Coordinates of C-alpha atoms and ligand atoms in Angstrom, one line a residue:
M581 CA -5.3 18.5 -19.3
L582 CA -5.4 16.3 -16.6
I583 CA -3.5 13.0 -17.4
D584 CA -4.1 10.2 -14.5
L585 CA -0.7 8.3 -14.9
R586 CA -2.5 5.2 -13.5
Q587 CA -4.7 5.0 -16.7
L588 CA -1.8 4.6 -18.9
A589 CA 0.0 1.3 -20.2
G590 CA 3.6 2.4 -19.4
G591 CA 6.4 3.4 -21.9
E592 CA 4.9 6.5 -22.7
E593 CA 7.3 9.5 -22.8
F594 CA 6.5 13.3 -22.0
D595 CA 8.1 16.3 -23.4
A596 CA 7.4 20.1 -23.1
D597 CA 9.2 23.3 -22.8
V598 CA 8.9 23.3 -19.2
C599 CA 8.5 20.7 -16.4
V600 CA 7.1 21.8 -13.2
V601 CA 7.5 19.1 -10.1
G602 CA 4.9 19.5 -7.4
A603 CA 1.5 21.1 -8.0
G604 CA 0.8 23.5 -5.2
A605 CA 0.9 27.0 -4.5
A606 CA 4.4 27.7 -6.4
G607 CA 4.0 24.9 -9.1
I608 CA 0.2 25.9 -10.3
S609 CA 1.2 29.3 -10.2
I610 CA 4.1 28.9 -12.4
A611 CA 2.2 26.3 -14.8
R612 CA -0.9 29.0 -15.3
E613 CA 1.7 31.8 -15.9
L614 CA 3.4 29.9 -18.8
G615 CA 0.5 27.9 -20.1
A616 CA -1.4 31.4 -20.4
T617 CA 1.5 32.6 -22.9
G618 CA 1.3 29.3 -25.0
H619 CA 4.1 27.6 -23.6
S620 CA 3.7 23.8 -23.2
V621 CA 4.2 22.9 -19.5
L622 CA 4.1 19.6 -17.7
L623 CA 3.2 19.8 -14.0
A624 CA 4.1 16.6 -12.8
E625 CA 2.2 15.9 -9.2
S626 CA 2.8 12.9 -6.9
G627 CA -0.8 12.7 -5.9
G628 CA -4.2 12.7 -7.4
M629 CA -7.1 15.1 -6.4
Q630 CA -7.4 14.1 -2.8
Y631 CA -5.8 12.9 0.1
E632 CA -4.7 9.4 -0.1
L633 CA -2.6 7.6 2.7
P634 CA -0.3 5.5 0.1
T635 CA 0.9 9.1 -1.3
Q636 CA 1.1 10.7 1.9
A637 CA 3.3 7.9 3.3
L638 CA 5.9 9.1 1.0
Y639 CA 6.5 12.1 3.2
S640 CA 7.1 10.1 6.1
G641 CA 10.4 10.4 7.8
A642 CA 12.4 10.9 11.3
E643 CA 12.2 14.2 13.2
T644 CA 14.4 15.5 15.8
G645 CA 15.7 18.9 17.3
T646 CA 14.3 22.1 19.5
L647 CA 10.9 21.2 19.0
L648 CA 10.9 17.8 17.5
S649 CA 11.0 14.3 18.4
P650 CA 10.1 10.9 17.4
K651 CA 6.6 11.5 19.0
T652 CA 6.1 14.5 17.0
Q653 CA 4.3 14.2 13.4
Y654 CA 5.6 17.6 12.0
L655 CA 6.8 15.9 8.5
G656 CA 3.3 13.8 8.1
T657 CA 1.0 16.7 9.2
S658 CA 2.5 19.9 7.8
R659 CA 2.4 18.8 4.2
L660 CA -0.4 17.4 1.8
R661 CA 0.4 15.2 -1.0
Y662 CA -2.0 16.0 -3.7
L663 CA -3.1 18.4 -6.3
G664 CA -2.9 21.9 -4.6
G665 CA -0.3 20.7 -2.3
T666 CA -0.3 22.0 1.5
T667 CA -2.9 24.9 0.4
G668 CA -5.6 22.0 1.2
H669 CA -4.7 22.8 4.9
W670 CA -3.4 26.3 4.8
N671 CA -5.3 29.1 6.9
G672 CA -4.8 31.8 4.2
W673 CA -2.7 34.5 6.5
C674 CA -1.0 36.5 4.0
R675 CA 1.8 39.3 4.6
R676 CA 4.6 40.6 2.2
L677 CA 8.0 40.2 3.9
D678 CA 8.8 43.1 5.6
P679 CA 11.8 45.4 3.4
D680 CA 14.7 44.6 6.3
D681 CA 13.9 40.9 6.1
F682 CA 16.1 41.1 2.8
S683 CA 19.0 43.3 4.0
L684 CA 22.1 42.0 5.6
R685 CA 21.5 42.3 9.3
P686 CA 24.7 41.1 10.9
W687 CA 22.8 40.3 14.1
V688 CA 20.7 37.8 12.3
D689 CA 23.2 36.3 9.9
E690 CA 26.2 37.0 7.8
V691 CA 24.1 37.1 4.4
G692 CA 21.4 39.1 3.1
W693 CA 19.2 38.4 0.0
P694 CA 20.6 38.9 -3.3
I695 CA 17.3 40.7 -4.3
S696 CA 15.0 43.4 -2.2
R697 CA 11.4 44.2 -1.3
D698 CA 11.5 46.6 -4.1
D699 CA 12.2 43.8 -6.6
L700 CA 9.3 41.8 -5.6
E701 CA 6.8 44.5 -5.2
P702 CA 5.3 44.3 -8.6
F703 CA 4.9 40.5 -8.0
Y704 CA 3.0 40.8 -4.6
E705 CA 0.6 42.9 -6.9
R706 CA 0.3 40.0 -9.2
A707 CA 0.1 37.7 -6.6
A708 CA -2.7 39.3 -4.5
P709 CA -5.7 37.9 -7.0
I710 CA -4.2 34.5 -6.9
V711 CA -4.7 34.1 -3.4
Q712 CA -8.0 36.0 -3.9
I713 CA -7.1 38.8 -1.6
S714 CA -7.7 42.5 -3.3
A715 CA -5.0 45.2 -3.7
F716 CA -4.5 46.5 0.0
D717 CA -3.4 49.8 1.4
Y718 CA -0.5 49.3 3.7
D719 CA 0.1 52.5 5.1
E720 CA 0.4 52.3 8.6
E721 CA -1.7 55.6 9.1
T722 CA -4.4 55.1 6.7
A723 CA -4.9 50.9 6.6
G724 CA -7.3 49.3 8.5
V725 CA -10.2 50.5 10.8
G726 CA -10.4 52.3 13.8
P727 CA -7.7 53.5 16.0
K728 CA -4.3 52.1 16.3
L729 CA -2.9 50.3 19.3
L730 CA -0.1 52.5 20.5
P731 CA -0.5 55.0 18.1
G732 CA 2.5 57.1 17.2
D733 CA 4.6 54.7 19.4
E734 CA 8.4 55.0 18.5
V735 CA 9.0 51.4 18.9
F736 CA 5.9 49.5 17.6
E737 CA 4.1 49.8 14.3
T738 CA 0.6 48.6 13.5
S739 CA 0.8 46.3 10.4
Y740 CA -1.9 44.1 8.9
F741 CA -2.4 40.3 7.5
H742 CA -4.7 39.7 4.5
L743 CA -7.0 36.8 4.9
S744 CA -7.2 34.6 2.0
P745 CA -10.6 32.6 1.8
P746 CA -8.1 30.4 2.1
T747 CA -7.6 29.8 -1.7
R748 CA -7.1 26.1 -2.1
F749 CA -5.2 25.7 -5.4
G750 CA -6.1 22.3 -6.5
T751 CA -9.9 23.1 -6.3
V752 CA -10.0 27.0 -7.3
Y753 CA -7.5 26.1 -10.3
Q754 CA -8.6 22.6 -11.2
D755 CA -11.0 23.6 -14.1
E756 CA -8.5 26.0 -15.6
L757 CA -5.8 23.2 -15.4
E758 CA -8.2 20.7 -17.1
R759 CA -9.3 23.2 -19.9
S760 CA -5.8 24.4 -20.7
D761 CA -4.2 23.2 -24.1
S762 CA -0.8 24.2 -23.0
I763 CA -0.7 22.4 -19.6
R764 CA -0.7 18.8 -19.0
V765 CA -0.9 17.7 -15.4
L766 CA 0.4 14.4 -14.6
L767 CA -1.3 12.9 -11.4
Y768 CA 0.5 10.1 -9.5
A769 CA 3.7 11.2 -11.1
N770 CA 6.2 11.0 -8.7
V771 CA 9.5 12.6 -9.6
R772 CA 12.2 10.1 -8.3
V773 CA 15.3 10.7 -10.5
I774 CA 16.8 13.8 -11.8
D775 CA 19.1 13.0 -14.9
L776 CA 22.0 15.2 -15.2
D777 CA 24.8 15.2 -18.1
E778 CA 28.2 14.1 -17.4
Q779 CA 29.4 17.6 -16.7
A780 CA 26.8 18.1 -14.2
S781 CA 25.7 21.4 -15.8
H782 CA 22.3 20.6 -17.7
V783 CA 19.6 18.5 -16.6
S784 CA 18.6 16.0 -19.6
G785 CA 15.2 14.6 -17.9
L786 CA 13.4 13.2 -15.3
E787 CA 11.9 10.2 -14.2
V788 CA 8.3 9.8 -12.9
V789 CA 7.1 6.7 -11.2
R790 CA 3.9 5.6 -10.3
L791 CA 3.2 3.6 -6.8
D792 CA 3.5 0.5 -8.9
G793 CA 6.8 1.2 -9.7
V794 CA 5.9 1.9 -13.5
S795 CA 8.0 4.8 -14.8
F796 CA 7.6 7.4 -17.3
P797 CA 10.5 9.7 -18.7
I798 CA 10.0 13.2 -19.1
R799 CA 12.0 15.5 -21.5
A800 CA 12.0 19.7 -21.3
R801 CA 14.4 22.4 -21.8
H802 CA 13.8 24.0 -18.6
F803 CA 12.8 22.3 -15.1
V804 CA 11.6 23.7 -12.0
L805 CA 11.3 21.8 -8.6
A806 CA 8.3 23.1 -6.5
T807 CA 7.6 20.3 -4.1
G808 CA 7.8 22.4 -0.7
A809 CA 11.1 23.1 1.1
I810 CA 11.9 19.9 2.8
E811 CA 10.9 17.8 -0.5
N812 CA 13.0 20.0 -2.5
A813 CA 16.3 19.2 -0.6
R814 CA 15.4 15.9 -0.2
L815 CA 15.0 15.3 -4.1
L816 CA 18.2 17.2 -4.7
L817 CA 20.1 15.3 -2.0
A818 CA 18.8 11.7 -3.0
N819 CA 20.1 12.2 -6.7
T820 CA 23.7 11.1 -6.4
D821 CA 24.5 9.3 -9.6
V822 CA 26.6 12.4 -11.3
Q823 CA 27.3 14.6 -8.3
P824 CA 28.2 12.5 -5.4
N825 CA 26.9 14.6 -2.8
G826 CA 23.6 15.2 -4.3
I827 CA 22.9 18.0 -7.1
G828 CA 24.0 21.5 -6.6
N829 CA 25.4 20.2 -3.1
D830 CA 29.5 20.7 -4.1
W831 CA 29.3 23.1 -1.1
D832 CA 27.5 21.3 1.4
Q833 CA 24.5 23.9 1.3
V834 CA 21.5 21.9 0.4
G835 CA 19.2 21.1 3.1
R836 CA 21.1 23.6 5.5
Y837 CA 19.3 26.5 7.3
F838 CA 15.9 25.1 7.9
M839 CA 13.5 27.4 9.7
D840 CA 9.7 27.7 10.7
H841 CA 8.5 30.3 12.9
P842 CA 8.3 29.6 16.7
F843 CA 4.6 30.7 18.0
L844 CA 3.9 31.1 21.5
E845 CA 2.0 32.8 24.1
M846 CA 4.3 35.3 26.1
G847 CA 1.6 36.6 28.7
Y848 CA -1.8 38.2 29.4
M849 CA -2.8 41.6 28.9
A850 CA -5.4 43.9 30.0
L851 CA -6.6 47.3 28.6
P852 CA -8.9 48.9 31.1
Y853 CA -10.0 51.9 29.2
W854 CA -9.6 50.7 25.9
R855 CA -12.2 48.2 25.4
H856 CA -14.2 50.7 22.9
L857 CA -10.9 51.8 21.4
L858 CA -9.2 48.7 21.1
P859 CA -9.2 48.6 17.3
R860 CA -11.3 45.8 16.1
N861 CA -8.4 44.9 13.7
Y862 CA -6.5 43.5 16.2
A863 CA -9.0 41.8 18.6
K864 CA -11.3 39.8 16.0
A865 CA -9.8 37.3 13.2
Y866 CA -11.6 38.8 10.0
V867 CA -12.4 42.6 9.9
K868 CA -13.6 43.6 6.8
S869 CA -11.9 46.7 5.6
R870 CA -12.3 48.2 1.8
G871 CA -13.5 44.7 0.7
N872 CA -10.6 42.6 2.5
S873 CA -10.4 40.8 5.5
I874 CA -7.9 41.9 7.4
H875 CA -6.0 41.5 11.0
G876 CA -3.9 43.8 12.9
I877 CA -0.8 43.0 14.3
L878 CA 2.4 44.9 16.1
R879 CA 5.8 44.8 14.8
V880 CA 9.1 46.3 16.1
R881 CA 10.0 48.9 13.7
A882 CA 13.0 48.2 11.8
A883 CA 15.2 50.9 13.3
V884 CA 14.4 49.7 16.8
Q885 CA 15.3 45.9 15.8
S886 CA 18.6 47.2 14.6
R887 CA 19.1 49.1 17.8
E888 CA 18.4 46.3 20.1
R889 CA 19.7 43.3 17.8
L890 CA 16.3 42.0 17.6
L891 CA 15.0 39.3 15.1
N892 CA 11.6 40.1 13.2
A893 CA 8.4 39.3 15.0
L894 CA 4.9 40.1 14.9
I895 CA 2.7 40.7 18.2
I896 CA -0.7 38.9 17.5
F897 CA -3.4 38.9 20.2
R898 CA -6.1 36.5 21.0
P899 CA -9.2 36.7 23.4
L900 CA -8.4 35.2 26.8
P901 CA -10.8 32.7 28.0
N902 CA -13.1 33.8 31.1
A903 CA -11.4 31.4 33.5
T904 CA -7.7 32.9 32.9
R905 CA -9.0 36.6 33.7
R906 CA -9.4 36.5 37.3
P907 CA -5.9 36.7 38.4
L908 CA -5.4 39.6 36.4
A909 CA -8.7 41.5 37.7
T910 CA -6.9 42.4 40.8
A911 CA -3.8 44.1 39.0
V912 CA -6.2 45.5 36.7
A913 CA -8.3 47.3 39.5
K914 CA -5.3 48.8 41.2
F915 CA -4.0 50.0 37.7
T916 CA -7.6 51.5 36.9
A917 CA -7.6 53.1 40.3
G918 CA -4.1 54.7 39.4
Q919 CA -5.3 55.8 36.0
H920 CA -8.2 57.4 37.6
A921 CA -6.4 59.5 40.1
L922 CA -3.6 60.6 37.5
R923 CA -6.0 61.5 34.9
G924 CA -9.2 62.4 36.7
E925 CA -11.0 60.2 34.2
A926 CA -14.0 57.9 35.4
L927 CA -13.1 54.5 36.8
A928 CA -13.2 51.7 34.0
K929 CA -16.7 50.2 34.2
P930 CA -16.8 46.4 34.9
G931 CA -16.9 44.8 31.5
S932 CA -15.2 47.4 29.8
T933 CA -11.8 45.7 29.8
Y934 CA -10.2 43.9 27.1
Y935 CA -8.5 40.8 28.2
G936 CA -6.2 39.4 25.6
R937 CA -3.4 36.9 25.1
V938 CA -0.1 38.2 24.1
M939 CA 1.1 35.7 21.2
V940 CA 4.5 36.1 19.3
H941 CA 5.2 34.9 15.8
G942 CA 8.7 35.3 15.2
E943 CA 11.9 34.9 12.9
Q944 CA 14.9 32.3 13.8
T945 CA 18.2 33.0 12.8
P946 CA 19.1 30.9 10.0
N947 CA 21.4 28.1 11.4
P948 CA 23.5 25.7 9.2
E949 CA 23.2 22.9 11.6
S950 CA 19.5 23.2 11.6
R951 CA 18.8 20.9 8.4
V952 CA 17.1 18.4 6.0
H953 CA 19.3 15.1 6.0
L954 CA 18.6 11.7 4.4
A955 CA 17.5 8.7 6.6
D956 CA 18.9 5.4 5.9
E957 CA 15.4 4.0 5.4
V958 CA 13.8 4.2 2.0
D959 CA 10.0 4.9 1.1
G960 CA 8.1 2.8 -0.8
L961 CA 9.5 4.0 -4.2
G962 CA 12.9 3.2 -3.2
M963 CA 13.9 6.9 -2.3
R964 CA 16.1 7.7 1.0
K965 CA 13.4 9.3 3.4
T966 CA 13.8 12.9 5.2
R967 CA 15.8 13.0 8.4
L968 CA 14.9 16.7 9.6
D969 CA 17.0 17.8 12.4
W970 CA 15.1 21.5 13.3
R971 CA 17.5 23.6 15.6
L972 CA 16.3 27.2 17.3
R973 CA 19.2 28.7 19.0
D974 CA 19.2 30.6 22.5
R975 CA 19.7 33.9 20.8
D976 CA 16.2 33.4 19.0
A977 CA 14.7 32.7 22.3
R978 CA 16.2 35.8 23.6
S979 CA 14.7 37.8 21.0
L980 CA 11.4 36.6 21.1
V981 CA 11.0 37.5 25.1
E982 CA 12.7 40.9 24.6
T983 CA 10.2 41.8 21.6
A984 CA 7.3 40.6 24.5
K985 CA 9.2 42.7 27.3
L986 CA 9.3 45.8 25.0
F987 CA 5.7 45.5 24.2
A988 CA 4.6 45.3 28.1
R989 CA 6.7 48.4 28.7
R990 CA 5.3 50.5 26.1
L991 CA 1.9 49.3 27.2
G992 CA 2.6 50.6 30.5
L993 CA 4.4 53.8 29.5
H994 CA 1.6 54.9 27.2
G995 CA -0.9 54.1 30.1
H996 CA -2.8 51.8 28.0
G997 CA -2.9 48.9 30.0
R998 CA -0.7 45.9 31.9
M999 CA 0.7 42.9 30.8
R1000 CA 1.2 39.8 33.0
F1001 CA 4.5 38.3 31.8
T1002 CA 4.4 34.3 31.8
A1003 CA 7.2 33.4 29.6
K1004 CA 10.8 32.3 30.7
E1005 CA 13.6 32.7 28.4
H1006 CA 15.4 30.0 29.8
D1007 CA 12.4 27.9 29.6
L1008 CA 10.7 28.8 26.5
W1009 CA 10.8 26.0 23.7
P1010 CA 8.8 23.6 25.5
R1011 CA 5.8 26.0 25.3
A1012 CA 6.2 27.1 21.8
D1013 CA 4.9 25.9 18.7
W1014 CA 5.7 25.5 15.2
S1015 CA 4.0 27.1 12.5
W1016 CA 3.6 24.8 9.6
H1017 CA 6.2 27.0 7.5
H1018 CA 9.2 25.4 5.8
I1019 CA 11.9 27.6 5.0
G1020 CA 15.5 27.6 3.9
T1021 CA 17.2 24.5 2.8
T1022 CA 17.8 25.8 -0.8
R1023 CA 18.8 29.4 -0.2
M1024 CA 19.4 32.1 -2.8
H1025 CA 22.6 33.7 -2.5
D1026 CA 24.9 35.2 -5.5
D1027 CA 28.0 32.9 -3.9
P1028 CA 27.8 29.0 -4.5
R1029 CA 29.7 28.4 -1.2
R1030 CA 26.9 30.2 0.9
G1031 CA 23.6 29.5 -1.0
V1032 CA 22.1 27.0 -3.6
V1033 CA 20.2 29.0 -6.0
N1034 CA 21.0 32.5 -7.6
A1035 CA 19.0 35.6 -7.7
D1036 CA 17.1 33.8 -10.5
C1037 CA 16.2 30.7 -8.4
R1038 CA 18.4 28.7 -10.9
L1039 CA 20.9 26.4 -9.0
H1040 CA 24.4 27.4 -9.3
G1041 CA 26.3 25.5 -11.9
I1042 CA 22.9 24.1 -13.9
D1043 CA 21.9 25.8 -16.5
N1044 CA 18.2 24.5 -16.5
L1045 CA 17.2 23.8 -13.2
F1046 CA 15.3 26.1 -11.0
V1047 CA 13.8 26.2 -7.6
A1048 CA 10.5 27.5 -6.5
G1049 CA 9.0 28.0 -2.9
S1050 CA 9.9 28.9 0.6
S1051 CA 13.2 26.8 0.4
V1052 CA 14.8 29.5 -1.7
F1053 CA 14.2 32.4 1.2
T1054 CA 17.3 33.6 2.8
T1055 CA 15.9 34.6 5.8
A1056 CA 12.5 33.6 7.3
G1057 CA 11.0 37.2 8.3
A1058 CA 7.9 36.9 10.5
S1059 CA 5.2 36.9 8.0
N1060 CA 3.5 33.7 6.8
P1061 CA 5.4 32.4 3.5
T1062 CA 3.0 31.5 1.1
F1063 CA 2.2 35.0 -0.3
T1064 CA 5.9 35.4 -0.8
I1065 CA 5.9 32.0 -2.6
V1066 CA 3.6 33.3 -5.1
A1067 CA 5.2 36.3 -5.7
L1068 CA 8.6 34.5 -6.4
A1069 CA 6.9 31.9 -8.4
L1070 CA 5.5 34.7 -10.7
R1071 CA 8.9 36.2 -10.9
L1072 CA 10.5 33.1 -11.9
S1073 CA 7.8 32.7 -14.5
D1074 CA 8.8 36.1 -16.0
H1075 CA 12.4 34.7 -16.3
L1076 CA 11.5 31.4 -18.0
K1077 CA 9.3 33.4 -20.4
K1078 CA 12.3 35.7 -21.3
L1079 CA 14.7 32.2 -21.6
L1080 CA 11.8 30.3 -23.9
A1081 CA 11.3 33.8 -26.1
Ligands
FAD1809 C1 -2.0 23.7 8.8 C2 -1.5 24.9 8.3 C3 -1.7 26.2 7.9 C4 -0.8 27.0 7.3 N1 -1.2 28.3 7.2 C5 -1.0 29.2 6.3 C6 -1.1 30.5 6.5 O1 -2.2 30.9 6.9 N2 -0.4 31.4 5.4 C7 0.8 31.0 4.8 O2 1.2 31.5 4.2 N3 1.2 29.6 5.0 C8 0.4 28.7 5.7 N4 0.8 27.5 5.7 C9 1.8 26.8 4.8 C10 1.5 26.7 3.5 O3 0.5 25.6 3.5 C11 2.7 26.4 2.5 O4 3.7 27.7 2.4 C12 2.3 26.1 0.8 O5 1.4 25.3 0.7 C13 3.8 26.1 0.2 O6 3.4 25.9 -1.1 P1 4.5 25.1 -2.1 O7 3.7 24.9 -3.6 O8 5.9 25.5 -2.0 O9 4.3 23.6 -1.5 P2 3.0 22.4 -1.1 O10 1.8 23.0 -1.1 O11 3.3 21.9 -0.4 O12 3.2 21.7 -2.5 C14 3.8 20.8 -3.0 C15 3.5 19.8 -3.9 O13 4.6 19.1 -4.5 C16 3.8 17.6 -4.7 N5 5.5 16.7 -4.5 C17 6.2 16.5 -3.4 N6 7.0 16.0 -3.7 C18 6.8 15.4 -5.1 C19 7.7 14.7 -5.9 N7 8.5 13.8 -5.6 N8 7.0 14.4 -7.2 C20 5.8 15.3 -7.8 N9 5.1 15.8 -6.8 C21 5.7 16.0 -5.4 C22 3.1 17.4 -3.5 O14 2.2 16.3 -3.8 C23 2.5 19.0 -3.1 O15 1.3 18.9 -4.2 C24 0.1 26.5 6.3 C25 0.6 25.3 6.5 C26 -0.2 24.4 7.3 C27 0.4 22.7 7.4

């Protein structure tokens, strides 16, 4: 059932088994799961059915850091505040985190995740139909179509993204939410206050407030924050009545380790002989394989990342515009002549060369100084705004460059082509883009001094407050986050079902 709070007189109270805050990918996934087993769910959503400026303005704030400045519009444009959340924007690129993303990698950070990829595997399977992709063969040898780039290479492996249509959660699941007897979606319900008991060990209720200031109390047995990684931290930090540093923030961990994936062009490549072989998987965005739309990428194998002390990163190819091809052509002509002599093969015919941009989508190290703070200024509801300070490190830049250099070397070594390297480590960040992936800020760790939630996504020290979304990721990996957000949401739903049973 959908309830528009603007239609109510005020003073109404709500209660349920579980209250989920935020109706994006994470919140809707949890509400559907719990609703299907007959548990009563309140899904408190700040917005209505579409983008509306007064509600979206609640996301505004101040931004600083390596790629951010007062001129960038990161906080306002990388999130959406209405039913379905930021899935109204997303492009649908889905890929699991890699097994090594969960491990303790001392060159990345001093902590690993308290769970493994194996723990998430059954939930990835259940997450696939929710984002409208089908089960997929991830095996390097058999997945995809056509031959592989750098086949059998000891440094790089091929892997794949799945392309979701992309699923707009608000549109796709609206009917189901509307028809549900167990789920009540409260629209225009901005959660502002989280009430803790005096011992700060239990959430007794929430207060949701409309834009006109009229508020409604909510009671539930369990509460889940699913408002996105920046807002989850902001809500915890802004509630200081019982815990003066913010909820769950005794160890000053809330808001820290904010991450995104830097994405940038490292150079151009030419594959003279390989046009007919260049697997369509890599060259085109949407190749159908066994009922799936997929996109091939290259990744440095885990063992090589460990040996070279590299962060995880994905190499993605984009077609090179015609105008940029000319400077490469001379180098390619020399190269093909050399290849011809070496192999005794026919010279590459004009037009048979594939020209591409070599892009790297990389992990950043978890950095405690990269964080969500509260600004002094307040929003329209009187809540302190976000001040985001997103910081990348020199070693993040070094890893991106080293990954691209490795690729250039392997390309040459195999005799497949040439890469013209344009990126410079000391001047990397001005050419980098962000990926709109907000990660970290309430990270998962068994020790409350090093993380905000435990392996069940429950806040340390509070028995009924949980967090869903990429704020709980301990490391960012190189994959886009939403597929993992949905998998973790399903895992949390199963945990809540056990608690409610
Ligand atoms: C342009 C763009 C492209 C992207 N492409 C991809 C991609 O290809 N692949 C991928 O994996 N990811 C992609 N993403 C990221 C993806 O959109 C997010 O990872 C995903 O939407 C996060 O889901 P979520 O449920 O955690 O948060 P959201 O989807 O942001 O949902 C949070 C919800 O909480 C609500 N809310 C916020 N504050 C409150 C409050 N105080 N009270 C009540 N409700 C509140 C919001 O209104 C919103 O509905 C992209 C993002 C952008 C911007």
